[in-house]
Short mmCIF file of C-alpha atoms in Angstrom, two decimals:
data_model
loop_
_atom_site.label_atom_id
_atom_site.label_comp_id
_atom_site.label_asym_id
_atom_site.label_seq_id
_atom_site.Cartn_x
_atom_site.Cartn_y
_atom_site.Cartn_z
CA UNK A 1 63.04 120.06 42.97
CA UNK A 2 62.12 121.79 40.04
CA UNK A 3 64.07 121.00 37.19
CA UNK A 4 67.11 122.97 36.02
CA UNK A 5 66.53 124.40 33.11
CA UNK A 6 70.29 123.03 31.60
CA UNK A 7 69.72 120.10 31.75
CA UNK A 8 69.67 118.60 28.37
CA UNK A 9 68.10 116.04 26.38
CA UNK A 10 70.49 113.02 25.80
CA UNK A 11 71.23 110.98 23.12
CA UNK A 12 69.60 108.03 23.31
CA UNK A 13 66.05 110.52 23.54
CA UNK A 14 66.55 112.80 20.89
CA UNK A 15 66.81 110.11 18.62
CA UNK A 16 63.79 108.10 20.18
CA UNK A 17 62.25 111.70 19.77
CA UNK A 18 63.38 110.41 16.06
CA UNK A 19 61.69 107.03 15.85
CA UNK A 20 58.56 108.22 17.47
CA UNK A 21 58.73 111.19 14.20
CA UNK A 22 59.05 113.96 16.43
CA UNK A 23 62.26 115.12 15.46
CA UNK A 24 61.54 114.22 10.95
CA UNK A 25 60.82 117.78 9.87
CA UNK A 26 64.93 118.06 10.64
CA UNK A 27 65.32 115.50 7.65
CA UNK A 28 65.00 117.67 5.03
CA UNK A 29 67.79 119.64 6.57
CA UNK A 30 70.11 117.12 7.57
CA UNK A 31 69.62 116.41 3.84
CA UNK A 32 71.11 119.35 2.57
CA UNK A 33 74.74 118.99 4.92
CA UNK A 34 74.79 115.90 3.92
CA UNK A 35 74.72 116.90 -0.05
CA UNK A 36 76.53 119.94 0.67
CA UNK A 37 78.91 118.80 2.74
CA UNK A 38 79.83 115.02 0.74
CA UNK A 39 78.20 115.09 -2.15
CA UNK A 40 76.04 113.38 -4.28
CA UNK A 41 77.57 109.93 -2.27
CA UNK A 42 76.33 111.36 0.93
CA UNK A 43 73.36 112.32 0.01
CA UNK A 44 73.25 108.12 -0.94
CA UNK A 45 74.65 106.84 1.74
CA UNK A 46 72.35 109.44 4.37
CA UNK A 47 69.23 108.18 2.26
CA UNK A 48 69.94 104.08 2.97
CA UNK A 49 71.68 104.50 6.13
CA UNK A 50 68.83 106.74 8.44
CA UNK A 51 66.34 103.88 7.82
CA UNK A 52 67.81 101.29 8.85
CA UNK A 53 69.68 103.25 11.90
CA UNK A 54 65.78 104.32 12.91
CA UNK A 55 65.25 100.94 12.54
CA UNK A 56 67.47 99.27 14.66
CA UNK A 57 67.15 102.19 17.25
CA UNK A 58 62.95 101.35 17.49
CA UNK A 59 63.30 97.83 17.12
CA UNK A 60 65.66 97.86 20.05
CA UNK A 61 63.35 100.17 22.03
CA UNK A 62 60.35 97.92 21.59
CA UNK A 63 62.50 95.17 23.05
CA UNK A 64 63.74 96.57 26.16
CA UNK A 65 60.63 98.15 26.46
CA UNK A 66 59.27 94.30 26.31
CA UNK A 67 60.77 93.01 28.52
CA UNK A 68 59.72 94.74 31.14
CA UNK A 69 55.99 93.63 32.49
CA UNK A 70 53.68 96.09 32.80
CA UNK A 71 50.51 95.84 35.10
CA UNK A 72 47.96 94.18 35.05
CA UNK A 73 50.18 91.73 32.48
CA UNK A 74 51.24 87.92 35.05
CA UNK A 75 54.63 88.51 36.57
CA UNK A 76 55.96 91.49 38.46
CA UNK A 77 59.18 94.03 37.33
CA UNK A 78 62.72 93.67 39.33
CA UNK A 79 64.57 95.74 40.71
CA UNK A 80 67.40 96.21 38.55
CA UNK A 81 64.36 96.11 35.66
CA UNK A 82 61.75 99.10 36.79
CA UNK A 83 65.27 101.22 37.52
CA UNK A 84 65.39 100.57 33.85
CA UNK A 85 62.55 102.03 32.93
CA UNK A 86 62.16 105.40 35.33
CA UNK A 87 65.14 106.63 33.93
CA UNK A 88 63.79 105.33 30.34
CA UNK A 89 60.75 107.74 32.05
CA UNK A 90 62.10 109.78 32.98
CA UNK A 91 64.25 111.41 29.91
CA UNK A 92 60.67 110.98 28.25
CA UNK A 93 59.58 113.62 29.94
CA UNK A 94 62.51 115.68 29.70
CA UNK A 95 61.99 115.07 26.00
CA UNK A 96 58.64 115.61 26.11
CA UNK A 97 57.31 117.68 28.48
CA UNK A 98 55.10 115.97 31.17
CA UNK A 99 55.90 114.17 34.78
CA UNK A 100 56.22 111.06 35.99
CA UNK A 101 57.00 109.00 40.09
CA UNK A 102 57.05 106.37 42.01
CA UNK A 103 55.21 104.78 44.15
CA UNK A 104 56.46 102.56 46.96
CA UNK A 105 53.42 99.73 49.05
CA UNK A 106 54.51 98.25 51.67
CA UNK A 107 52.95 96.37 54.39
CA UNK A 108 52.04 97.10 57.73
CA UNK A 109 52.38 94.63 59.95
CA UNK A 110 54.54 91.71 58.15
CA UNK A 111 56.11 89.79 60.74
CA UNK A 112 52.17 89.65 62.28
CA UNK A 113 50.67 88.20 59.07
CA UNK A 114 53.70 85.68 58.73
CA UNK A 115 53.14 84.84 62.43
CA UNK A 116 49.03 83.96 61.92
CA UNK A 117 48.85 82.83 58.30
CA UNK A 118 52.60 81.11 58.23
CA UNK A 119 55.06 82.20 55.05
CA UNK A 120 53.37 80.18 52.76
CA UNK A 121 50.67 81.84 53.13
CA UNK A 122 52.01 85.35 53.23
CA UNK A 123 53.76 84.02 49.94
CA UNK A 124 50.07 83.87 49.00
CA UNK A 125 49.11 86.73 49.39
CA UNK A 126 52.16 89.11 48.24
CA UNK A 127 51.20 87.14 44.99
CA UNK A 128 47.28 88.21 44.87
CA UNK A 129 48.88 91.48 45.91
CA UNK A 130 50.56 92.63 42.92
CA UNK A 131 47.61 91.69 41.17
CA UNK A 132 45.65 93.78 42.30
CA UNK A 133 47.98 96.69 42.55
CA UNK A 134 48.52 95.67 38.33
CA UNK A 135 44.65 95.31 37.89
CA UNK A 136 44.42 99.19 39.01
CA UNK A 137 47.00 100.73 36.94
CA UNK A 138 47.57 101.29 33.79
CA UNK A 139 48.72 99.62 30.47
CA UNK A 140 52.09 101.40 30.86
CA UNK A 141 53.04 101.36 34.38
CA UNK A 142 55.10 98.68 35.50
CA UNK A 143 55.04 96.94 39.06
CA UNK A 144 57.60 95.97 40.22
CA UNK A 145 58.96 93.08 43.51
CA UNK A 146 61.17 93.96 46.31
CA UNK A 147 63.24 92.44 48.03
CA UNK A 148 61.98 93.32 51.06
CA UNK A 149 58.30 92.70 50.44
CA UNK A 150 57.01 94.85 49.04
CA UNK A 151 55.50 96.85 45.71
CA UNK A 152 56.94 99.60 44.03
CA UNK A 153 55.30 101.14 40.97
CA UNK A 154 56.78 103.09 38.27
CA UNK A 155 54.60 105.50 36.52
CA UNK A 156 55.42 106.04 32.42
CA UNK A 157 54.95 109.64 31.25
CA UNK A 158 51.81 111.54 32.97
CA UNK A 159 50.35 114.77 31.20
CA UNK A 160 49.60 116.14 34.53
CA UNK A 161 50.59 114.74 37.85
CA UNK A 162 51.02 116.91 41.42
CA UNK A 163 50.43 116.58 45.07
CA UNK A 164 46.84 116.06 45.61
CA UNK A 165 46.19 114.19 42.53
CA UNK A 166 49.61 111.46 43.63
CA UNK A 167 47.48 110.92 47.16
CA UNK A 168 44.67 110.19 45.85
CA UNK A 169 45.48 108.15 44.05
CA UNK A 170 47.89 106.88 46.82
CA UNK A 171 44.31 106.59 48.40
CA UNK A 172 43.14 104.37 45.14
CA UNK A 173 45.94 101.59 45.56
CA UNK A 174 44.58 101.29 48.61
CA UNK A 175 41.71 100.80 48.86
CA UNK A 176 42.80 98.27 45.43
CA UNK A 177 44.60 95.85 47.81
CA UNK A 178 43.16 96.26 51.09
CA UNK A 179 39.65 94.46 50.35
CA UNK A 180 39.84 90.44 51.96
CA UNK A 181 41.37 88.47 50.20
CA UNK A 182 41.12 84.76 50.36
CA UNK A 183 43.96 82.31 50.45
CA UNK A 184 43.39 78.21 51.29
CA UNK A 185 40.66 78.37 53.84
CA UNK A 186 41.19 81.96 55.45
CA UNK A 187 40.80 85.19 55.59
CA UNK A 188 43.84 88.03 55.03
CA UNK A 189 42.34 91.31 55.60
CA UNK A 190 45.90 93.15 53.84
CA UNK A 191 46.49 96.68 55.30
CA UNK A 192 49.51 98.97 53.19
CA UNK A 193 51.40 102.11 54.09
CA UNK A 194 52.34 104.77 50.84
CA UNK A 195 54.91 106.62 50.57
CA UNK A 196 55.60 108.11 47.17
CA UNK A 197 57.82 110.79 45.05
CA UNK A 198 57.23 113.30 42.07
CA UNK A 199 59.94 112.95 39.53
CA UNK A 200 60.49 117.17 40.32
CA UNK A 201 60.88 116.29 44.32
CA UNK A 202 63.50 114.07 43.41
CA UNK A 203 66.85 113.89 44.77
CA UNK A 204 68.24 113.17 40.99
CA UNK A 205 66.26 113.34 37.90
CA UNK A 206 67.62 109.09 38.20
CA UNK A 207 65.60 106.54 38.67
CA UNK A 208 67.45 105.18 41.36
CA UNK A 209 66.74 108.44 43.24
CA UNK A 210 62.99 108.28 42.27
CA UNK A 211 63.21 105.05 43.72
CA UNK A 212 65.21 105.71 46.52
CA UNK A 213 63.05 108.08 47.99
CA UNK A 214 59.72 107.14 46.92
CA UNK A 215 61.34 103.98 49.50
CA UNK A 216 62.66 107.17 52.32
CA UNK A 217 59.04 107.84 52.06
CA UNK A 218 57.13 104.70 52.58
CA UNK A 219 59.52 103.98 55.57
CA UNK A 220 57.96 107.31 57.16
CA UNK A 221 54.86 105.94 56.13
CA UNK A 222 55.00 102.89 58.18
CA UNK A 223 56.02 104.34 60.75
CA UNK A 224 53.18 106.37 61.05
CA UNK A 225 50.93 103.59 60.03
CA UNK A 226 48.25 102.06 59.92
CA UNK A 227 47.63 102.74 56.02
CA UNK A 228 49.62 105.46 56.45
CA UNK A 229 50.30 107.71 53.30
CA UNK A 230 53.20 109.72 53.04
CA UNK A 231 55.75 111.87 50.37
CA UNK A 232 59.22 113.00 50.36
CA UNK A 233 60.45 115.40 51.43
CA UNK A 234 64.45 116.23 51.87
CA UNK A 235 64.28 115.57 55.91
CA UNK A 236 63.92 112.42 55.76
CA UNK A 237 66.62 111.03 54.08
CA UNK A 238 68.69 112.96 55.86
CA UNK A 239 66.43 111.16 59.61
CA UNK A 240 66.71 107.81 57.82
CA UNK A 241 70.73 108.84 57.86
CA UNK A 242 70.01 109.96 61.45
CA UNK A 243 68.84 106.17 61.92
CA UNK A 244 71.29 104.31 59.96
CA UNK A 245 73.73 105.90 61.58
CA UNK A 246 71.78 105.09 65.37
CA UNK A 247 71.42 101.38 63.03
CA UNK A 248 75.78 100.99 63.12
CA UNK A 249 75.71 101.98 67.11
CA UNK A 250 73.81 100.26 68.72
CA UNK A 251 75.70 97.22 68.83
CA UNK A 252 79.02 99.08 70.32
CA UNK A 253 76.19 100.52 72.74
CA UNK A 254 74.99 98.61 73.98
CA UNK A 255 79.00 97.08 74.54
CA UNK A 256 79.78 99.95 76.35
CA UNK A 257 76.80 100.39 78.98
CA UNK A 258 75.69 103.83 76.74
CA UNK A 259 72.41 101.86 77.15
CA UNK A 260 71.21 100.96 80.75
CA UNK A 261 67.59 101.02 82.52
CA UNK A 262 66.46 103.03 84.43
CA UNK A 263 63.55 102.64 86.18
CA UNK A 264 60.64 104.80 86.96
CA UNK A 265 58.14 104.03 90.50
CA UNK A 266 55.02 102.58 91.05
CA UNK A 267 53.03 102.95 94.31
CA UNK A 268 50.70 101.04 96.01
CA UNK A 269 47.48 103.81 96.73
CA UNK A 270 46.36 101.25 99.89
CA UNK A 271 49.91 102.17 101.92
CA UNK A 272 52.08 104.95 99.08
CA UNK A 273 54.28 102.28 99.28
CA UNK A 274 57.15 102.25 97.18
CA UNK A 275 55.01 98.54 95.22
CA UNK A 276 57.92 98.44 92.83
CA UNK A 277 60.09 100.04 89.61
CA UNK A 278 59.33 99.44 85.89
CA UNK A 279 62.82 99.27 83.89
CA UNK A 280 63.22 101.45 80.86
CA UNK A 281 65.04 101.35 78.49
CA UNK A 282 67.70 104.35 77.83
CA UNK A 283 70.03 106.02 75.50
CA UNK A 284 73.02 108.10 76.86
CA UNK A 285 74.47 109.25 73.53
CA UNK A 286 77.60 110.38 73.93
CA UNK A 287 77.49 113.44 71.53
CA UNK A 288 73.16 113.73 71.23
CA UNK A 289 72.63 113.47 74.24
CA UNK A 290 69.74 111.21 75.43
CA UNK A 291 68.44 109.48 72.75
CA UNK A 292 64.07 108.26 73.03
CA UNK A 293 62.98 105.40 73.01
CA UNK A 294 61.10 105.52 70.43
CA UNK A 295 64.14 106.80 67.62
CA UNK A 296 65.75 103.85 68.95
CA UNK A 297 63.81 101.42 69.62
CA UNK A 298 62.46 99.47 65.89
CA UNK A 299 66.34 99.79 65.73
CA UNK A 300 66.79 97.21 68.13
CA UNK A 301 64.11 95.15 66.54
CA UNK A 302 65.49 95.82 62.45
CA UNK A 303 69.00 94.88 63.64
CA UNK A 304 68.21 91.16 65.49
CA UNK A 305 69.51 92.54 69.12
CA UNK A 306 66.38 92.50 71.25
CA UNK A 307 67.92 89.75 72.53
CA UNK A 308 71.27 91.12 73.63
CA UNK A 309 69.09 94.88 74.97
CA UNK A 310 67.03 92.65 77.17
CA UNK A 311 69.89 90.63 78.58
CA UNK A 312 71.37 94.70 79.59
CA UNK A 313 68.03 95.42 80.57
CA UNK A 314 67.91 92.37 83.19
CA UNK A 315 71.45 92.38 84.60
CA UNK A 316 70.44 96.09 85.47
CA UNK A 317 67.74 95.63 86.87
CA UNK A 318 67.96 92.97 88.57
CA UNK A 319 71.96 95.13 89.62
CA UNK A 320 69.18 97.75 90.84
CA UNK A 321 67.47 95.58 93.22
CA UNK A 322 70.15 94.48 94.70
CA UNK A 323 71.82 98.10 95.94
CA UNK A 324 68.08 98.89 96.62
CA UNK A 325 68.29 96.19 99.11
CA UNK A 326 71.62 97.08 100.41
CA UNK A 327 70.36 100.31 101.05
CA UNK A 328 67.85 99.47 103.46
CA UNK A 329 65.33 100.57 101.12
CA UNK A 330 62.49 97.77 100.27
CA UNK A 331 61.63 97.07 96.94
CA UNK A 332 59.60 94.34 96.38
CA UNK A 333 59.89 94.07 92.96
CA UNK A 334 61.21 95.17 89.57
CA UNK A 335 59.96 94.71 85.71
CA UNK A 336 60.98 94.29 82.33
CA UNK A 337 59.97 94.34 79.03
CA UNK A 338 60.25 91.12 77.61
CA UNK A 339 59.99 91.67 73.00
CA UNK A 340 57.81 88.48 71.79
CA UNK A 341 61.28 87.54 69.71
CA UNK A 342 62.93 87.53 73.19
CA UNK A 343 59.87 85.04 74.67
CA UNK A 344 60.32 82.97 71.39
CA UNK A 345 63.71 81.61 73.24
CA UNK A 346 63.33 78.20 74.69
CA UNK A 347 65.71 78.62 77.14
CA UNK A 348 65.15 81.15 79.00
CA UNK A 349 62.88 80.01 81.81
CA UNK A 350 66.67 78.12 82.65
CA UNK A 351 68.56 81.79 81.61
CA UNK A 352 66.39 84.31 83.86
CA UNK A 353 66.42 81.09 86.92
CA UNK A 354 70.26 82.07 85.82
CA UNK A 355 70.52 85.00 86.25
CA UNK A 356 67.60 85.76 89.74
CA UNK A 357 70.58 82.65 91.12
CA UNK A 358 73.16 84.91 90.37
CA UNK A 359 72.24 87.86 92.61
CA UNK A 360 70.61 85.80 95.06
CA UNK A 361 67.34 87.40 94.18
CA UNK A 362 63.77 85.10 94.67
CA UNK A 363 61.82 85.23 91.79
CA UNK A 364 58.90 87.07 93.04
CA UNK A 365 61.35 90.52 92.98
CA UNK A 366 61.08 90.00 89.09
CA UNK A 367 57.71 91.02 86.95
CA UNK A 368 57.80 89.60 83.25
CA UNK A 369 56.28 92.52 81.32
CA UNK A 370 54.49 91.26 78.32
CA UNK A 371 52.53 94.07 75.82
CA UNK A 372 49.03 93.40 74.98
CA UNK A 373 49.54 92.70 70.74
CA UNK A 374 51.95 89.76 72.29
CA UNK A 375 49.11 87.85 73.16
CA UNK A 376 46.73 88.76 70.85
CA UNK A 377 48.35 88.03 68.27
CA UNK A 378 50.55 84.69 68.93
CA UNK A 379 50.04 81.33 68.54
CA UNK A 380 53.16 80.12 68.95
CA UNK A 381 53.49 77.37 71.75
CA UNK A 382 56.81 78.66 72.44
CA UNK A 383 55.79 81.96 74.06
CA UNK A 384 53.08 80.70 76.15
CA UNK A 385 55.24 77.36 77.58
CA UNK A 386 57.77 79.90 78.42
CA UNK A 387 55.18 82.11 80.02
CA UNK A 388 53.24 79.08 81.85
CA UNK A 389 57.42 78.24 83.00
CA UNK A 390 58.54 81.86 84.21
CA UNK A 391 54.44 81.64 86.30
CA UNK A 392 54.81 78.41 88.33
CA UNK A 393 58.56 79.38 88.50
CA UNK A 394 57.28 82.70 91.24
CA UNK A 395 57.51 86.33 88.63
CA UNK A 396 54.89 88.04 88.32
CA UNK A 397 53.76 88.41 84.57
CA UNK A 398 51.95 91.50 83.40
CA UNK A 399 49.59 92.60 80.20
CA UNK A 400 51.35 95.42 79.54
CA UNK A 401 48.68 98.72 77.45
CA UNK A 402 46.08 96.86 78.48
CA UNK A 403 43.16 98.24 76.26
CA UNK A 404 44.72 98.75 73.28
CA UNK A 405 45.50 95.15 71.73
CA UNK A 406 42.26 92.87 72.33
CA UNK A 407 44.07 90.14 73.90
CA UNK A 408 40.13 88.09 75.02
CA UNK A 409 40.25 86.42 78.51
CA UNK A 410 40.81 83.19 77.67
CA UNK A 411 43.82 84.49 75.98
CA UNK A 412 44.85 86.37 79.79
CA UNK A 413 44.40 82.39 81.32
CA UNK A 414 46.04 80.77 78.89
CA UNK A 415 48.81 83.69 79.32
CA UNK A 416 49.32 82.88 83.24
CA UNK A 417 48.81 86.79 83.83
CA UNK A 418 48.39 87.90 87.02
CA UNK A 419 48.45 91.70 87.14
CA UNK A 420 46.84 94.17 84.28
CA UNK A 421 48.38 97.48 82.94
CA UNK A 422 45.13 100.15 82.31
CA UNK A 423 46.61 101.65 79.40
CA UNK A 424 47.53 105.54 79.60
CA UNK A 425 44.27 105.88 76.70
CA UNK A 426 42.39 105.40 79.12
CA UNK A 427 43.84 106.71 82.32
CA UNK A 428 43.07 110.93 81.19
CA UNK A 429 41.05 112.75 82.28
CA UNK A 430 39.31 109.91 83.99
CA UNK A 431 38.33 111.74 87.30
CA UNK A 432 37.00 114.83 84.24
CA UNK A 433 36.16 112.46 81.35
CA UNK A 434 32.74 110.44 83.32
CA UNK A 435 33.06 108.36 79.69
CA UNK A 436 36.64 107.45 80.74
CA UNK A 437 35.77 107.24 84.23
CA UNK A 438 33.38 104.25 83.31
CA UNK A 439 35.86 103.01 81.26
CA UNK A 440 38.01 102.49 83.90
CA UNK A 441 35.52 101.29 86.36
CA UNK A 442 34.71 98.76 84.18
CA UNK A 443 38.07 97.78 83.84
CA UNK A 444 39.21 97.18 87.07
CA UNK A 445 35.63 95.20 87.86
CA UNK A 446 36.80 93.45 85.46
CA UNK A 447 39.95 92.34 87.08
CA UNK A 448 38.37 91.75 90.52
CA UNK A 449 36.13 89.86 88.62
CA UNK A 450 38.81 87.49 87.40
CA UNK A 451 41.36 87.92 90.12
CA UNK A 452 43.95 89.92 88.57
CA UNK A 453 45.54 93.04 90.11
CA UNK A 454 45.66 96.21 88.45
CA UNK A 455 48.35 98.84 87.81
CA UNK A 456 47.38 102.67 85.56
CA UNK A 457 49.69 103.98 84.10
CA UNK A 458 50.22 107.14 82.81
CA UNK A 459 48.76 108.99 85.55
CA UNK A 460 49.57 113.31 85.14
CA UNK A 461 47.81 114.67 87.77
CA UNK A 462 46.42 114.46 91.72
CA UNK A 463 42.75 114.33 90.46
CA UNK A 464 43.39 110.81 87.89
CA UNK A 465 45.32 109.24 90.79
CA UNK A 466 42.88 109.96 93.77
CA UNK A 467 40.48 108.48 90.73
CA UNK A 468 41.61 104.79 89.97
CA UNK A 469 42.55 105.15 93.27
CA UNK A 470 38.86 105.27 94.42
CA UNK A 471 38.16 103.20 91.59
CA UNK A 472 40.57 100.30 92.97
CA UNK A 473 43.46 100.05 91.30
CA UNK A 474 45.61 98.89 93.11
CA UNK A 475 48.70 100.51 91.88
CA UNK A 476 49.63 103.83 90.13
CA UNK A 477 52.61 104.80 87.97
CA UNK A 478 53.04 107.70 85.14
CA UNK A 479 54.92 111.31 85.07
CA UNK A 480 52.36 112.73 87.60
CA UNK A 481 54.18 110.29 90.29
CA UNK A 482 57.84 110.20 88.59
CA UNK A 483 59.84 110.30 85.99
CA UNK A 484 61.97 107.44 84.75
CA UNK A 485 65.80 108.05 85.99
CA UNK A 486 68.51 106.68 86.12
CA UNK A 487 68.94 104.10 88.85
CA UNK A 488 72.17 106.68 91.31
CA UNK A 489 68.75 108.95 91.48
CA UNK A 490 66.30 106.45 92.88
CA UNK A 491 68.23 106.21 95.82
CA UNK A 492 67.99 110.09 96.95
CA UNK A 493 63.95 109.50 95.41
CA UNK A 494 63.39 107.31 96.99
CA UNK A 495 64.10 108.77 100.24
CA UNK A 496 62.24 111.69 99.88
CA UNK A 497 59.25 109.97 99.28
CA UNK A 498 59.39 107.87 102.25
CA UNK A 499 59.98 111.43 104.57
CA UNK A 500 56.55 112.85 102.87
CA UNK A 501 54.24 109.72 102.69
CA UNK A 502 54.18 110.00 106.14
CA UNK A 503 51.75 113.35 105.10
CA UNK A 504 50.37 111.93 102.24
CA UNK A 505 46.46 112.23 101.71
CA UNK A 506 45.64 108.20 101.59
CA UNK A 507 42.53 107.42 98.98
CA UNK A 508 39.57 105.88 99.97
CA UNK A 509 37.92 103.34 98.15
CA UNK A 510 34.42 103.88 96.53
CA UNK A 511 33.97 100.25 96.58
#
């Protein structure tokens, strides 16, 4: 926002100018006024008191500045100190001109860093990262360590600092901390996103407001990361307020049935039959309608409600299986996504067995979907043990988003994976792009050699459907077959599909 010309410098700012010597030209006028109003006594009092007052004010100002660690010095400022420093800098630029900015630096995947290297190593990485930030800044800039394990930076007054300069500075900060970082006997590769707010774009010319705006931009960068850079925009505050409102209503939405599973069918490429359904969380808000999973699922993780959501989706999925059975539909299985936090629950196998017994369903009717990133990054023995026990129980284990998380063949075996879901990024345009087709063929060939079943995700066109079927994929799923739907809608869809399947074209395999 533009600075209001009606904003006047505060008394402390004016005194600051006097102390800095920029308003000494006023002293003769003040002296004449004192003599005119009070005579020699007033003039003598002013001559004695003014230097003392200036000295005391200057001393206080130096003490306040000295109490805040500057960039490049040992230790970091606290958040309170940073806000105080921002207030001081904003007062200075209001009087002297120039500008300033606040930057917030956040790690892209803090939990992964902690899981992979441990909390002690994480603390050392944070300390070294802060030191690197300090070295890359000027002596008058201030680095504060935030409670959220990020860093905030307050810049001393700058004569000219526009959006382009700020983006370049953000990139320089990223570069300063992204170099490999040796910690004990390991090497860590930090990745950070940066949000910033220029003083003239802050909601208000206050330190707390400037820091909050930079945090808001950092949150936006984190959602668009890794290594993203975002400048504060007013609509970011509105989106954050919307997310805060959603976060506040999450638990109630889970309890009252606003969040429940919708189902997307999976088809056998050999017979065209419905081989299963995947249960996907959907939130039907009473005022906002359907809320996209990308909006509320990260909030579920942030609020620690992943297991509660998992319970709701699992119950809805097993209920749907029972309803399909009672309606005479032959649905072999239902797939449910499980987050890393759910898979870390040591009681998960017993819990799932109890739920299956509750609905009188055999374990082979339930498939557990695990993201490839969990398999690729996690060294958690509890997750390995849980998946092994679930596989032994008879549940299917699907590796979701295959090809995006760098899971090794060793991990595929270690986690008892039985089926691979080929990610949409490989499937799209595989019927028209030879490189895409070769990639899909290579993945399917690998799975065949390993004895793994396959599902092609994200099928949107008949050409993609035909191509993956001819290349040997066992099952397909995507908008080209059907969009996720409420359980009540699945009965009509299954009936229509079965009626039309009799005349459907069968795709012969190329090998």
